mmCIF file of C-alpha atoms and ligand atoms in Angstrom:
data_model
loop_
_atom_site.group_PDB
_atom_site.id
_atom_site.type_symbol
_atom_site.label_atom_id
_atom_site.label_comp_id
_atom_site.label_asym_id
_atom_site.label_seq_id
_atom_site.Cartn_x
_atom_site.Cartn_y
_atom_site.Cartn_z
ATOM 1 C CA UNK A 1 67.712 18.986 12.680
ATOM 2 C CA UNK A 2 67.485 15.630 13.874
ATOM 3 C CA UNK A 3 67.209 16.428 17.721
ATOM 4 C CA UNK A 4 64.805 19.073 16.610
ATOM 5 C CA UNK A 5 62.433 16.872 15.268
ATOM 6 C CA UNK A 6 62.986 14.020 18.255
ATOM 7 C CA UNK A 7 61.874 16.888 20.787
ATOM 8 C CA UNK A 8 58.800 17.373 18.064
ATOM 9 C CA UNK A 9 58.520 13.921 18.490
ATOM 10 C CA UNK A 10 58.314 13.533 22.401
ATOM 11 C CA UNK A 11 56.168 16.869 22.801
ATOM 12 C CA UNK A 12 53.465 14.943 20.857
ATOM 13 C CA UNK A 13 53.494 11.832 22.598
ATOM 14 C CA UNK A 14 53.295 13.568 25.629
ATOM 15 C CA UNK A 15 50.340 16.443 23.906
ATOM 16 C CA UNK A 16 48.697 12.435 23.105
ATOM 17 C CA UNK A 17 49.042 10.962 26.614
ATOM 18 C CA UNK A 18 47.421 14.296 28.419
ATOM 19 C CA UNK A 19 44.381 14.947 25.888
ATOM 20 C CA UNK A 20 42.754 12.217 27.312
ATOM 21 C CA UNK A 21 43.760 13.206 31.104
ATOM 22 C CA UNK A 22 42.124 16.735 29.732
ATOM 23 C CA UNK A 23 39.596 15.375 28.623
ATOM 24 C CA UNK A 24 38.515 13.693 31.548
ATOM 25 C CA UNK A 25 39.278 16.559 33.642
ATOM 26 C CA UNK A 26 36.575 18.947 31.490
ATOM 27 C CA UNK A 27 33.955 15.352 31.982
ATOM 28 C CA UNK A 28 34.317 16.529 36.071
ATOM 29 C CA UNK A 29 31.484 18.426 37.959
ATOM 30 C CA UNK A 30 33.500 21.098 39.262
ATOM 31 C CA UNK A 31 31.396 21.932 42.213
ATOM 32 C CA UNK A 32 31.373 17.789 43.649
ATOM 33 C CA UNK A 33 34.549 16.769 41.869
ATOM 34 C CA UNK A 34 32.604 13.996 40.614
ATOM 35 C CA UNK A 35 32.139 12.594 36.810
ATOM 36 C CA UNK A 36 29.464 15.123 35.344
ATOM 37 C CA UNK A 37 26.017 12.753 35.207
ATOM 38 C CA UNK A 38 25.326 11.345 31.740
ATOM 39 C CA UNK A 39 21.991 11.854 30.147
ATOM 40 C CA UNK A 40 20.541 8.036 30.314
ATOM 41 C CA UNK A 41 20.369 6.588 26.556
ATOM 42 C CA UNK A 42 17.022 5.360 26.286
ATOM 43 C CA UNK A 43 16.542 1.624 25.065
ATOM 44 C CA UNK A 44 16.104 0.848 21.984
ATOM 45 C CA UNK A 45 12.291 0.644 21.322
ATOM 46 C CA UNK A 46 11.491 -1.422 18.056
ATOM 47 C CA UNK A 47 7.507 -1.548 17.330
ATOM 48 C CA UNK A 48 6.004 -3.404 14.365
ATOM 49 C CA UNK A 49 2.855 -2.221 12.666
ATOM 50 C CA UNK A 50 0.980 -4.688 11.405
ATOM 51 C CA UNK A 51 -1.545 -4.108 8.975
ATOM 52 C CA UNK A 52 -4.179 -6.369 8.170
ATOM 53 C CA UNK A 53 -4.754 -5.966 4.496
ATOM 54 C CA UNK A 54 -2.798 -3.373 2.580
ATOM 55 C CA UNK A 55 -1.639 -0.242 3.281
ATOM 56 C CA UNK A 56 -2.462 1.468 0.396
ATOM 57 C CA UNK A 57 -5.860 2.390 -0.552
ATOM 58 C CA UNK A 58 -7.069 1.200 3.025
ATOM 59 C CA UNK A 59 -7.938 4.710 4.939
ATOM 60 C CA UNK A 60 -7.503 3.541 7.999
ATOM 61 C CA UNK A 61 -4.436 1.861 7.991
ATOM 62 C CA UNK A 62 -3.057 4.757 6.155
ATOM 63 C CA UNK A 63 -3.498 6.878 8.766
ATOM 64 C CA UNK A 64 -1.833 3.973 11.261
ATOM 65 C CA UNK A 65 1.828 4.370 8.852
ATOM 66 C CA UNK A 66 1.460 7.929 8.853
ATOM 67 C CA UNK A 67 0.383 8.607 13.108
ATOM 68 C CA UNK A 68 3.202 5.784 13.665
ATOM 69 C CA UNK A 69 5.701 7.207 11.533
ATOM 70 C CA UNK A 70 5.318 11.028 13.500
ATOM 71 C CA UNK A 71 5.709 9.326 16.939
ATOM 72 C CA UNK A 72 8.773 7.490 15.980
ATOM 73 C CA UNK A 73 10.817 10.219 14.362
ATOM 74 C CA UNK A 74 10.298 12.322 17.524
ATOM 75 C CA UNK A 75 12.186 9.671 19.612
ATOM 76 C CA UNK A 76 15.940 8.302 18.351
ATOM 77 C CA UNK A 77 16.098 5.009 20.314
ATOM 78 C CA UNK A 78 12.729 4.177 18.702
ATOM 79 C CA UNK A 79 11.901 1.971 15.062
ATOM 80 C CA UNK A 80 9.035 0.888 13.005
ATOM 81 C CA UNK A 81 8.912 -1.303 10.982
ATOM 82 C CA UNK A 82 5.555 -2.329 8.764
ATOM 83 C CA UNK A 83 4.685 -5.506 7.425
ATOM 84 C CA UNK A 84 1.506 -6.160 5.403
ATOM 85 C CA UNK A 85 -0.437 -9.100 6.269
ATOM 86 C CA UNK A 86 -2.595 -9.123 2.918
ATOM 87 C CA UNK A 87 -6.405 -9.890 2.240
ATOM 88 C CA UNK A 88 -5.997 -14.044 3.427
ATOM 89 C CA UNK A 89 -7.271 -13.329 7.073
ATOM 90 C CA UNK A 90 -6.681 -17.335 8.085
ATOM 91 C CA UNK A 91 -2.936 -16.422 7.483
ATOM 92 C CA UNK A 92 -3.162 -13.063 10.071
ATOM 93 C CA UNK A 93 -2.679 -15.120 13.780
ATOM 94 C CA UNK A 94 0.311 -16.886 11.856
ATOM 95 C CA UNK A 95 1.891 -13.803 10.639
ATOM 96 C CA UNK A 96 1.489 -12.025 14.056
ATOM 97 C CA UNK A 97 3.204 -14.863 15.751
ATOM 98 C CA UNK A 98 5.839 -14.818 13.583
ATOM 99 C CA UNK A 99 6.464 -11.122 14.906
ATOM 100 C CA UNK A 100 6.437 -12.012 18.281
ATOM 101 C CA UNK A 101 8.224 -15.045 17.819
ATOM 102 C CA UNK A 102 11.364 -12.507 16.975
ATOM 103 C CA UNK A 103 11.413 -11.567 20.199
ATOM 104 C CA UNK A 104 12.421 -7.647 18.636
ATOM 105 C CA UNK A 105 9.483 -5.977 19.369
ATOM 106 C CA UNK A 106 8.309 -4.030 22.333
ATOM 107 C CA UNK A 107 4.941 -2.926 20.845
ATOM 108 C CA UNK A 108 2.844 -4.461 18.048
ATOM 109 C CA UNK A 109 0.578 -1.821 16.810
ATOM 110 C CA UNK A 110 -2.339 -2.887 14.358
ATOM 111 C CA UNK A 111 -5.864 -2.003 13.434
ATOM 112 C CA UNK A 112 -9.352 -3.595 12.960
ATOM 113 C CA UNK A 113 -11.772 -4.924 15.226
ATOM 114 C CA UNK A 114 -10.765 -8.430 14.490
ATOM 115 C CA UNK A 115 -6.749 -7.458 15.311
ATOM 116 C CA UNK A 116 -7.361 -7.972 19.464
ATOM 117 C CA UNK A 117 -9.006 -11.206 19.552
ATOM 118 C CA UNK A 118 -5.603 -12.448 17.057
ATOM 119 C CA UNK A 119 -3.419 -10.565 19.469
ATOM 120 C CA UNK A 120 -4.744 -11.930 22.702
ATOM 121 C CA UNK A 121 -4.215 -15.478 21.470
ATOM 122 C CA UNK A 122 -0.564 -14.939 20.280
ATOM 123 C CA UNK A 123 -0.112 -13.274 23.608
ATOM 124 C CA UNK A 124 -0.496 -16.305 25.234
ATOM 125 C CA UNK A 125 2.579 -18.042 23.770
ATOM 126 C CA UNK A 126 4.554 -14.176 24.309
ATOM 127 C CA UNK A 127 3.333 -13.279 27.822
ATOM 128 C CA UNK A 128 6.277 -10.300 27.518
ATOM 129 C CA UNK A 129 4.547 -9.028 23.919
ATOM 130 C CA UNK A 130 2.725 -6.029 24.233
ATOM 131 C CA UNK A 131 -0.004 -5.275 21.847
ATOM 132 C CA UNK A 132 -2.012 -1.756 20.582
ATOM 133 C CA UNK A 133 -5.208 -2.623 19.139
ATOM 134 C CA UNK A 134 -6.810 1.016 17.675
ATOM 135 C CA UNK A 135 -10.421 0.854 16.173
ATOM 136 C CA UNK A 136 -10.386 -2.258 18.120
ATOM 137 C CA UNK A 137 -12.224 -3.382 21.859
ATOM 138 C CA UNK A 138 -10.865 -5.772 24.234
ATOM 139 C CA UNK A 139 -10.663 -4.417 28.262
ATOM 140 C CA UNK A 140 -8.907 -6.243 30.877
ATOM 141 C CA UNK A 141 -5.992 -8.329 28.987
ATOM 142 C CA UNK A 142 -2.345 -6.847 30.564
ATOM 143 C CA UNK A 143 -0.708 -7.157 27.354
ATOM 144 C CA UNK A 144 -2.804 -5.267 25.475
ATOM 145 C CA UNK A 145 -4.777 -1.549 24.851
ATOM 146 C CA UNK A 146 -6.856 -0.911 22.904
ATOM 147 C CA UNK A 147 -9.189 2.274 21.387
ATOM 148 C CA UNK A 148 -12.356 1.865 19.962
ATOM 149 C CA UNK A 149 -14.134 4.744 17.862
ATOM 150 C CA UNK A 150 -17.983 5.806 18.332
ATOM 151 C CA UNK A 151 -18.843 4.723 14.700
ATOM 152 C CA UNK A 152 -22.718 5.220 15.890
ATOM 153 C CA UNK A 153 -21.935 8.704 15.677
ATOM 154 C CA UNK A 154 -19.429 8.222 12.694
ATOM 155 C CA UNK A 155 -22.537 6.581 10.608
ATOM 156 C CA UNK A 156 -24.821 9.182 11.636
ATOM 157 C CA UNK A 157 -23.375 12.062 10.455
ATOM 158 C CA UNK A 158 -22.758 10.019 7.157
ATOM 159 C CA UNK A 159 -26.322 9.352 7.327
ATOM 160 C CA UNK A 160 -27.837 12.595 7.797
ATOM 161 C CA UNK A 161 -25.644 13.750 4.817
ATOM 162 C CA UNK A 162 -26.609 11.473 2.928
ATOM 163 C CA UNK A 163 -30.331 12.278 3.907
ATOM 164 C CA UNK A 164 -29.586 15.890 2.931
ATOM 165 C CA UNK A 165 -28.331 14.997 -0.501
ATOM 166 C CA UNK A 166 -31.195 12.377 -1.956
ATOM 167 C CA UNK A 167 -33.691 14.909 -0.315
ATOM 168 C CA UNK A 168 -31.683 17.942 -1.868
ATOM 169 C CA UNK A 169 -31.924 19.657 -5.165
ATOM 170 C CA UNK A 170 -28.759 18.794 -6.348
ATOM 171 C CA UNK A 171 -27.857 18.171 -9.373
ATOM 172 C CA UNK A 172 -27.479 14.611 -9.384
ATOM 173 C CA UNK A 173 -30.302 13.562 -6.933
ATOM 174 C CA UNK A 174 -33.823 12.788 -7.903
ATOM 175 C CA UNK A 175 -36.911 12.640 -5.894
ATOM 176 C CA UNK A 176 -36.949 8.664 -4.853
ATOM 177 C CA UNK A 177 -35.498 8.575 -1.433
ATOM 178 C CA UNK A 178 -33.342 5.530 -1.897
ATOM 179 C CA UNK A 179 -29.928 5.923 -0.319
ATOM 180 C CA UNK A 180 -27.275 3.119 -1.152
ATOM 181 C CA UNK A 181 -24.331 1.445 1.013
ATOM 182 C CA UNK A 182 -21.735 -0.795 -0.015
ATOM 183 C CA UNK A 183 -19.306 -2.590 2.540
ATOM 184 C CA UNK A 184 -16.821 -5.341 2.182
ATOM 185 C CA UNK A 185 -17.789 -7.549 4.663
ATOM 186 C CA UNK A 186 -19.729 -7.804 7.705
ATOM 187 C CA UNK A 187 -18.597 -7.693 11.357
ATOM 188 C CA UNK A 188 -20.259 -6.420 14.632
ATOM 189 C CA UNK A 189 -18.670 -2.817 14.508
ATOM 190 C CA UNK A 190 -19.811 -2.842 11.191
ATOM 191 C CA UNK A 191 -23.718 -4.227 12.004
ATOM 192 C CA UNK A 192 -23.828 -2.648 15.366
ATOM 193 C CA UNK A 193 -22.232 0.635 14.887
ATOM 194 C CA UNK A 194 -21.584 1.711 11.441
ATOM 195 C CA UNK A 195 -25.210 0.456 9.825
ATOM 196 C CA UNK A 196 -27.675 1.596 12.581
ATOM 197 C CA UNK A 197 -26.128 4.926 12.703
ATOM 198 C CA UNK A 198 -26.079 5.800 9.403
ATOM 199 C CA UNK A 199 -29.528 4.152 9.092
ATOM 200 C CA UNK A 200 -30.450 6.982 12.277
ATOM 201 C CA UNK A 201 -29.062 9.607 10.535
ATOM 202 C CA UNK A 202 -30.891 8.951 7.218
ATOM 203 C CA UNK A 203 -34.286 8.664 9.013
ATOM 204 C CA UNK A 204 -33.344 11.926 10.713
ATOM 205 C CA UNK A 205 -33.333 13.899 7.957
ATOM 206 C CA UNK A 206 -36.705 11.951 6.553
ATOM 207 C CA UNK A 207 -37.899 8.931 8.405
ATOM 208 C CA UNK A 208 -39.506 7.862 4.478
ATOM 209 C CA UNK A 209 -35.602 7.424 3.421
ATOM 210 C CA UNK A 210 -34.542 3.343 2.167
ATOM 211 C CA UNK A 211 -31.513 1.506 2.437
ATOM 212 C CA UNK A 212 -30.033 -0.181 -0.661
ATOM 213 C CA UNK A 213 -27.438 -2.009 1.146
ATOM 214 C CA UNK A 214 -25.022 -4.339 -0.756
ATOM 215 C CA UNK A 215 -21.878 -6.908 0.358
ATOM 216 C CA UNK A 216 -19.161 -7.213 -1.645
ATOM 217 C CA UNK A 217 -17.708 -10.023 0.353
ATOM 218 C CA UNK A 218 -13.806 -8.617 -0.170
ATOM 219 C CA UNK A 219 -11.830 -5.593 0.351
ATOM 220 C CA UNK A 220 -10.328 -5.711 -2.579
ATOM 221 C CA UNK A 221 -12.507 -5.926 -5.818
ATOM 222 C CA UNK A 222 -13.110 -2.416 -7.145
ATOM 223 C CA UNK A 223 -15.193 -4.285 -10.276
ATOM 224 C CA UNK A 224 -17.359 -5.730 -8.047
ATOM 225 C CA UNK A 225 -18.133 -2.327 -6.457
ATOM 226 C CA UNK A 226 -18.741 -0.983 -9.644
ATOM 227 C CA UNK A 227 -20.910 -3.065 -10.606
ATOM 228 C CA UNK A 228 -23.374 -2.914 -7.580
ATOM 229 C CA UNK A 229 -22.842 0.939 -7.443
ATOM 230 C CA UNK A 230 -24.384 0.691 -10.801
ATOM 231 C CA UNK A 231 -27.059 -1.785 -10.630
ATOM 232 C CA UNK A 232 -28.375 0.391 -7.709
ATOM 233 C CA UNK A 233 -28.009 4.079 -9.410
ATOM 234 C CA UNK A 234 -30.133 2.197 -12.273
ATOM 235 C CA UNK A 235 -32.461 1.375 -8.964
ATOM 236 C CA UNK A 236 -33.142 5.450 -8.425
ATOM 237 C CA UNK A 237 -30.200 5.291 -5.703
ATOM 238 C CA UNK A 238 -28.510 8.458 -5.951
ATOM 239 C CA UNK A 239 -26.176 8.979 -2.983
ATOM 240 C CA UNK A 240 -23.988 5.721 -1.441
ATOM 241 C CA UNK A 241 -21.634 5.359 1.429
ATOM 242 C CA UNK A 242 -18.485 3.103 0.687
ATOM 243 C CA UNK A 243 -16.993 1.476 3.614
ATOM 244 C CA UNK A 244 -15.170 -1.198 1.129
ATOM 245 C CA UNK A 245 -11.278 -0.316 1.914
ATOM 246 C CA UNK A 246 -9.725 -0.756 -1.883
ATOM 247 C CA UNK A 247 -12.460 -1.884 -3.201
ATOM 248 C CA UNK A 248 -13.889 1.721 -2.817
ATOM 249 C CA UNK A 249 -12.315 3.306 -5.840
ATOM 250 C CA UNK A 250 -14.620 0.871 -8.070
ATOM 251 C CA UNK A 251 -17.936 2.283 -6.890
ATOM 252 C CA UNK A 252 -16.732 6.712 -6.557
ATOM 253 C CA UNK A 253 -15.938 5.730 -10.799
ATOM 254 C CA UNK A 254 -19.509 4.538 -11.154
ATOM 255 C CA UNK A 255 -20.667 7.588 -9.427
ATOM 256 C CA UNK A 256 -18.060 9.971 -11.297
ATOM 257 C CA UNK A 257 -19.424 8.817 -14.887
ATOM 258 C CA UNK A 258 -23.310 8.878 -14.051
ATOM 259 C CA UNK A 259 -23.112 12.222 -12.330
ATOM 260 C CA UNK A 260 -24.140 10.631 -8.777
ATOM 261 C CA UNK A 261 -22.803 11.061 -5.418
ATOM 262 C CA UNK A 262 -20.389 9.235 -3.024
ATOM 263 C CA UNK A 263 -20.026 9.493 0.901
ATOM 264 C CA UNK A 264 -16.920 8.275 2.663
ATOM 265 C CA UNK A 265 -15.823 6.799 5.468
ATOM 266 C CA UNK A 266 -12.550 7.686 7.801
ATOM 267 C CA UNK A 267 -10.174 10.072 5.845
ATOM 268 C CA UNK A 268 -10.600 13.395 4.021
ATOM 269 C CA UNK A 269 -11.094 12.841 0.568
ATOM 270 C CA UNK A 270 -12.722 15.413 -1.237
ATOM 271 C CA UNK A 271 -10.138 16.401 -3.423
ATOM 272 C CA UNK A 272 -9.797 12.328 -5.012
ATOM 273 C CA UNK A 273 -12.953 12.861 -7.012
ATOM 274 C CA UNK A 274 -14.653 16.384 -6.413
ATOM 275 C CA UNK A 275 -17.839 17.039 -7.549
ATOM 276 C CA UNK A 276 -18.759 13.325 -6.934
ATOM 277 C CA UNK A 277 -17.687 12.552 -2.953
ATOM 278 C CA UNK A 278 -19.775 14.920 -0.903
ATOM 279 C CA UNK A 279 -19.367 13.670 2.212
ATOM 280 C CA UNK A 280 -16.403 12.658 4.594
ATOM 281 C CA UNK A 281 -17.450 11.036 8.026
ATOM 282 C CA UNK A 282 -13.452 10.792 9.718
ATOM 283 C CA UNK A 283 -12.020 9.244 12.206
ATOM 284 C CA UNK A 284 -8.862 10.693 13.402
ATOM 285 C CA UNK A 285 -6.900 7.205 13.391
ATOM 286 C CA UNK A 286 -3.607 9.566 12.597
ATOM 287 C CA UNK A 287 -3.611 11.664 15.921
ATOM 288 C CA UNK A 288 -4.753 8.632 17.907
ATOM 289 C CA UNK A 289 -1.901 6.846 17.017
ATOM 290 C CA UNK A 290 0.704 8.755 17.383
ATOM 291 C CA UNK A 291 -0.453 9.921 20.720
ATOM 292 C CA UNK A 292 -0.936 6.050 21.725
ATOM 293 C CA UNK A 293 2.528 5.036 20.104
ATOM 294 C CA UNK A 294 4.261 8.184 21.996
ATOM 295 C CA UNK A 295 2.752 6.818 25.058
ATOM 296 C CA UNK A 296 4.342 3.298 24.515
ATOM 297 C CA UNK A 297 7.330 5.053 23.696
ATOM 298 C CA UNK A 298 7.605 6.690 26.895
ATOM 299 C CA UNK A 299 6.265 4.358 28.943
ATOM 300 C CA UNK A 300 3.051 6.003 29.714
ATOM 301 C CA UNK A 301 0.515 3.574 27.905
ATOM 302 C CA UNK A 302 -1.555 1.439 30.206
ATOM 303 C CA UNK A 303 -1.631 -1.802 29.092
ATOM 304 C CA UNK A 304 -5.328 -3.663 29.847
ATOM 305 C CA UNK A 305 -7.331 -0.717 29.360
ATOM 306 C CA UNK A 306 -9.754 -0.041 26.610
ATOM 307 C CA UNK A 307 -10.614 3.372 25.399
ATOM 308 C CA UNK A 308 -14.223 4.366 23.790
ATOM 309 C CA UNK A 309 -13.509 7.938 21.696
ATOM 310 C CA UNK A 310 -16.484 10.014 20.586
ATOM 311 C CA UNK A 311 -16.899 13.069 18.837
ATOM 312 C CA UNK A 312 -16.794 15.123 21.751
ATOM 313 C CA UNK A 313 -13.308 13.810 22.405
ATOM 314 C CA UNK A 314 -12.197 14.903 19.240
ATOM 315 C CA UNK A 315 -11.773 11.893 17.341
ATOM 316 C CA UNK A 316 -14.813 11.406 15.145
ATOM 317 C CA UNK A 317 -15.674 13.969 13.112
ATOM 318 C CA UNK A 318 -17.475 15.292 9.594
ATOM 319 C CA UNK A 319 -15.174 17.604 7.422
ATOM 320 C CA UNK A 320 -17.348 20.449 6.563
ATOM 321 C CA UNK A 321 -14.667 23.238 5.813
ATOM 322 C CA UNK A 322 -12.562 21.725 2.834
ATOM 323 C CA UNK A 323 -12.805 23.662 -0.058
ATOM 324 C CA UNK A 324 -13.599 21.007 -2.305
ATOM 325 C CA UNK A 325 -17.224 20.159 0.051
ATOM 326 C CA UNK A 326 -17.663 24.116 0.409
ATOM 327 C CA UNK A 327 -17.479 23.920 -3.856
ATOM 328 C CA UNK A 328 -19.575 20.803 -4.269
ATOM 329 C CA UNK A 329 -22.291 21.114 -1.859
ATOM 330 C CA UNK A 330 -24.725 24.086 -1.900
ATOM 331 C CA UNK A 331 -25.119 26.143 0.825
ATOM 332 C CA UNK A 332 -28.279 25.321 2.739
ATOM 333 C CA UNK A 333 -27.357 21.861 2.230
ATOM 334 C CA UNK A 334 -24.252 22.788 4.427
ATOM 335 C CA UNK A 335 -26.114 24.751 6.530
ATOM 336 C CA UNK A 336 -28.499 21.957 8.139
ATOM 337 C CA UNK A 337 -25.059 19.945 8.095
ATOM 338 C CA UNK A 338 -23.374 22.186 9.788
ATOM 339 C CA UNK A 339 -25.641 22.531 12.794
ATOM 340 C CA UNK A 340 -25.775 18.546 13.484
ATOM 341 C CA UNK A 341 -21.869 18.473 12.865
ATOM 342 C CA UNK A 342 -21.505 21.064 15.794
ATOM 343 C CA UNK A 343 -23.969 19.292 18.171
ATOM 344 C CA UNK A 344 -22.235 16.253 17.873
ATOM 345 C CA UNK A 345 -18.564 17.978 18.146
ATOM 346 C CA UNK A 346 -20.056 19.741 21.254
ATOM 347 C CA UNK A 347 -21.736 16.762 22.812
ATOM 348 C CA UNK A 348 -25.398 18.029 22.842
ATOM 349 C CA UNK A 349 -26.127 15.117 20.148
ATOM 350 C CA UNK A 350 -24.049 11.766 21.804
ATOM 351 C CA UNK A 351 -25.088 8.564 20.365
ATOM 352 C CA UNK A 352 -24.292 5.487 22.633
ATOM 353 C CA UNK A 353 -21.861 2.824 21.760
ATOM 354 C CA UNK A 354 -23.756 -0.643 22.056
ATOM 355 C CA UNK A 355 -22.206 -3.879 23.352
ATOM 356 C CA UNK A 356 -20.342 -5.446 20.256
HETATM 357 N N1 RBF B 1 -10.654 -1.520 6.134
HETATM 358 C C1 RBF B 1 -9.940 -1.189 5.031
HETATM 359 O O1 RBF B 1 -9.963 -0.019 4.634
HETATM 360 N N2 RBF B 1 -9.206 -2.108 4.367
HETATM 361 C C2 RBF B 1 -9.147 -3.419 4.752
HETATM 362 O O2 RBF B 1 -8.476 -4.221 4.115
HETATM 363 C C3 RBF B 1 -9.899 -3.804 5.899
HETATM 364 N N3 RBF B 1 -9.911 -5.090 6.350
HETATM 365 C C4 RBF B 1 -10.686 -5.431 7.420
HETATM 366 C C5 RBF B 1 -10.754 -6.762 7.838
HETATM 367 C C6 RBF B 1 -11.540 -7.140 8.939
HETATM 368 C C7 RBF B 1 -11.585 -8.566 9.370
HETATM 369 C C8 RBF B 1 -12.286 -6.152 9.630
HETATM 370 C C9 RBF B 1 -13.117 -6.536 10.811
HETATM 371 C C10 RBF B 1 -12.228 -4.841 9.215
HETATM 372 C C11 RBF B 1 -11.449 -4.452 8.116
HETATM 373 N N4 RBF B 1 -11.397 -3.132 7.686
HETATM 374 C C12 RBF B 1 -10.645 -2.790 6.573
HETATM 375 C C13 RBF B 1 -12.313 -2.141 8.209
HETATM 376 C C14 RBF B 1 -11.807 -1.108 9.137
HETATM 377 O O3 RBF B 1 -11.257 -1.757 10.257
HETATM 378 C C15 RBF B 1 -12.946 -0.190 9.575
HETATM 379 O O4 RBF B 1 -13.971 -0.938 10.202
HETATM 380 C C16 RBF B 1 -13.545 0.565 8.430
HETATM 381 O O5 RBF B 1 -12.537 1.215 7.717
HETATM 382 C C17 RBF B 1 -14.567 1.612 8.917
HETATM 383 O O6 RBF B 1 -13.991 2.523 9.800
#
């Protein structure tokens, strides 16, 4: 018995010493006798979103988590990680640095049209930080890309719906042709781009059509929306567009409880308060991420160059087939809608972008 198990004993420690001999052997390319080539790990890639504001409630930024989220769970050796820079914009270049200070990040990824002027002055203390701007404009800085969206053509089909609906039979319009906006706060994407547009639009339905435009002066305070949605329905305003981030939800409850009508700006939204938003003029922030984050990913982006997406590229758009619009809106309404939402899809109607 007890030589039986010592020869037990010495079969295994020599079954141990070979497995890893074996082991190597199967590792060989049989036809070159050499090791078999690894596939290369790819470095790690961490990337930090930065939003400037909150996430939640914010459209935009929204779609950022979710385009950023996609592109990183389709590549292991890359990470995200999102940090909220709140509503005090003084403290934004200050938080960004403190990013780049970490030294842990091979892409910063944020959003606004403020976000690449910030970015190109922390770059200047990081000259190895890379930087993606998206609804943002700044060509010619290595460090950074960016992608700006045609929100000339983003404001017009707003504004043509908009011109549809106070000129319309519906329900809640009546036959003053004052049309209402409410923003948070002005800057030149938003003056240049975004007002003009929609103002275009409007006059292209009836060229008689006013603008009852109102400044919150925050992106935050729903109340405040509220209460100038209200003083202008009590004005003979019965359709607004909200470009107001959180503060939006304040001014679709003023239009929910006097039967008026809401347009919106950047996501599909139909279904938060149907019946009341009948309009949706999008931007598709989502895909544009994650195809610019897969690029920095892979190594693909090009760093310095600054993209200008229309509708024709499939990146500004109107939603015209949710269920919730098809419900809401009646159909010759949609009909006139529909033709100016396939021009501008097509290209036949391009608006230009102006010099911000
Ligand atoms: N949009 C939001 O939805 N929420 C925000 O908190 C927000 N903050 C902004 C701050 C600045 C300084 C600027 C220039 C824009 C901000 N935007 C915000 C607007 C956003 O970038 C975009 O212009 C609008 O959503 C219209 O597409």
């Amino acid at each position: 018995m007890k030589r039986f198990s010592r020869l037990m004993l010495a079969a295994l420690l020599v079954l141990c010493m070979a497995a890893p001999l074996a082991l190597f052997a199967g590792g060989q390319n049989e036809s070159a006798g050499k090791p078999a080539e690894q596939p290369k790990k790819a470095e790690p890639f961490a990337i930090a979103a930065f939003i400037p504001g909150v996430v939640a409630g914010s459209p935009l930024y929204e779609q950022l988590v979710a385009g950023a989220k996609k592109a990183v769970a389709e590549h292991p050796n890359a990470s995200l990680k999102v940090v909220e820079g709140g509503f005090n914009q003084a403290e934004w270049p200050e938080k960004v640095t403190s990013l780049a200070a970490t030294g842990e990040y091979k892409l910063i990824i944020s959003s606004n049209p403020s976000m690449p002027f910030i970015c190109a002055d922390v770059g200047k203390k990081f000259p190895n930080q890379k930087f993606i701007n998206v609804d943002g404009y700044l060509p010619g800085n290595k460090q950074i890309y960016t992608m700006l969206y045609n929100q000339v053509e983003q404001g017009y089909l707003a504004g043509y719906m908009g011109g549809l609906v106070t000129t319309s039979k519906m329900k809640g319009a009546n036959p003053d042709l004052k049309v209402g906006m409410i923003v948070a706060q002005e800057y030149p994407a938003l003056t240049k781009m975004m007002k003009p547009g929609y103002l275009k639009g409007l006059h292209a339905v009836n060229p008689k059509i006013t603008l009852d435009y109102r400044v919150i002066g925050n992106w935050y305070d729903a109340n405040k929306a509220a209460d100038l949605a209200n003083s202008m329905f009590d004005a003979g305003v019965d359709v607004i567009l909200v470009i107001a981030g959180g503060a939006n939800q304040g001014a679709i409850n003023a239009a929910k409880e006097r039967g008026k009508y809401i347009l919106y700006f950047d996501s599909n939204v139909y279904s938060m308060a149907p019946g009341t938003i009948v309009g949706c003029s999008v931007l598709y922030q989502e895909k544009a991420v994650y195809k610019v984050v897969s690029e920095a990913i892979t190594g693909k982006i090009k760093y310095g160059n600054a993209d200008v997406v229309s509708a024709a590229d499939g990146y500004v758009d109107f939603v015209d087939d949710d269920p919730v619009y098809i419900k809401t809106v009646p159909e010759d309404v949609r009909a006139k809608m529909s033709k100016v939402v396939k021009d501008m899809r097509s290209g036949k109607l391009a608006l230009q972008v102006p010099k911000l």
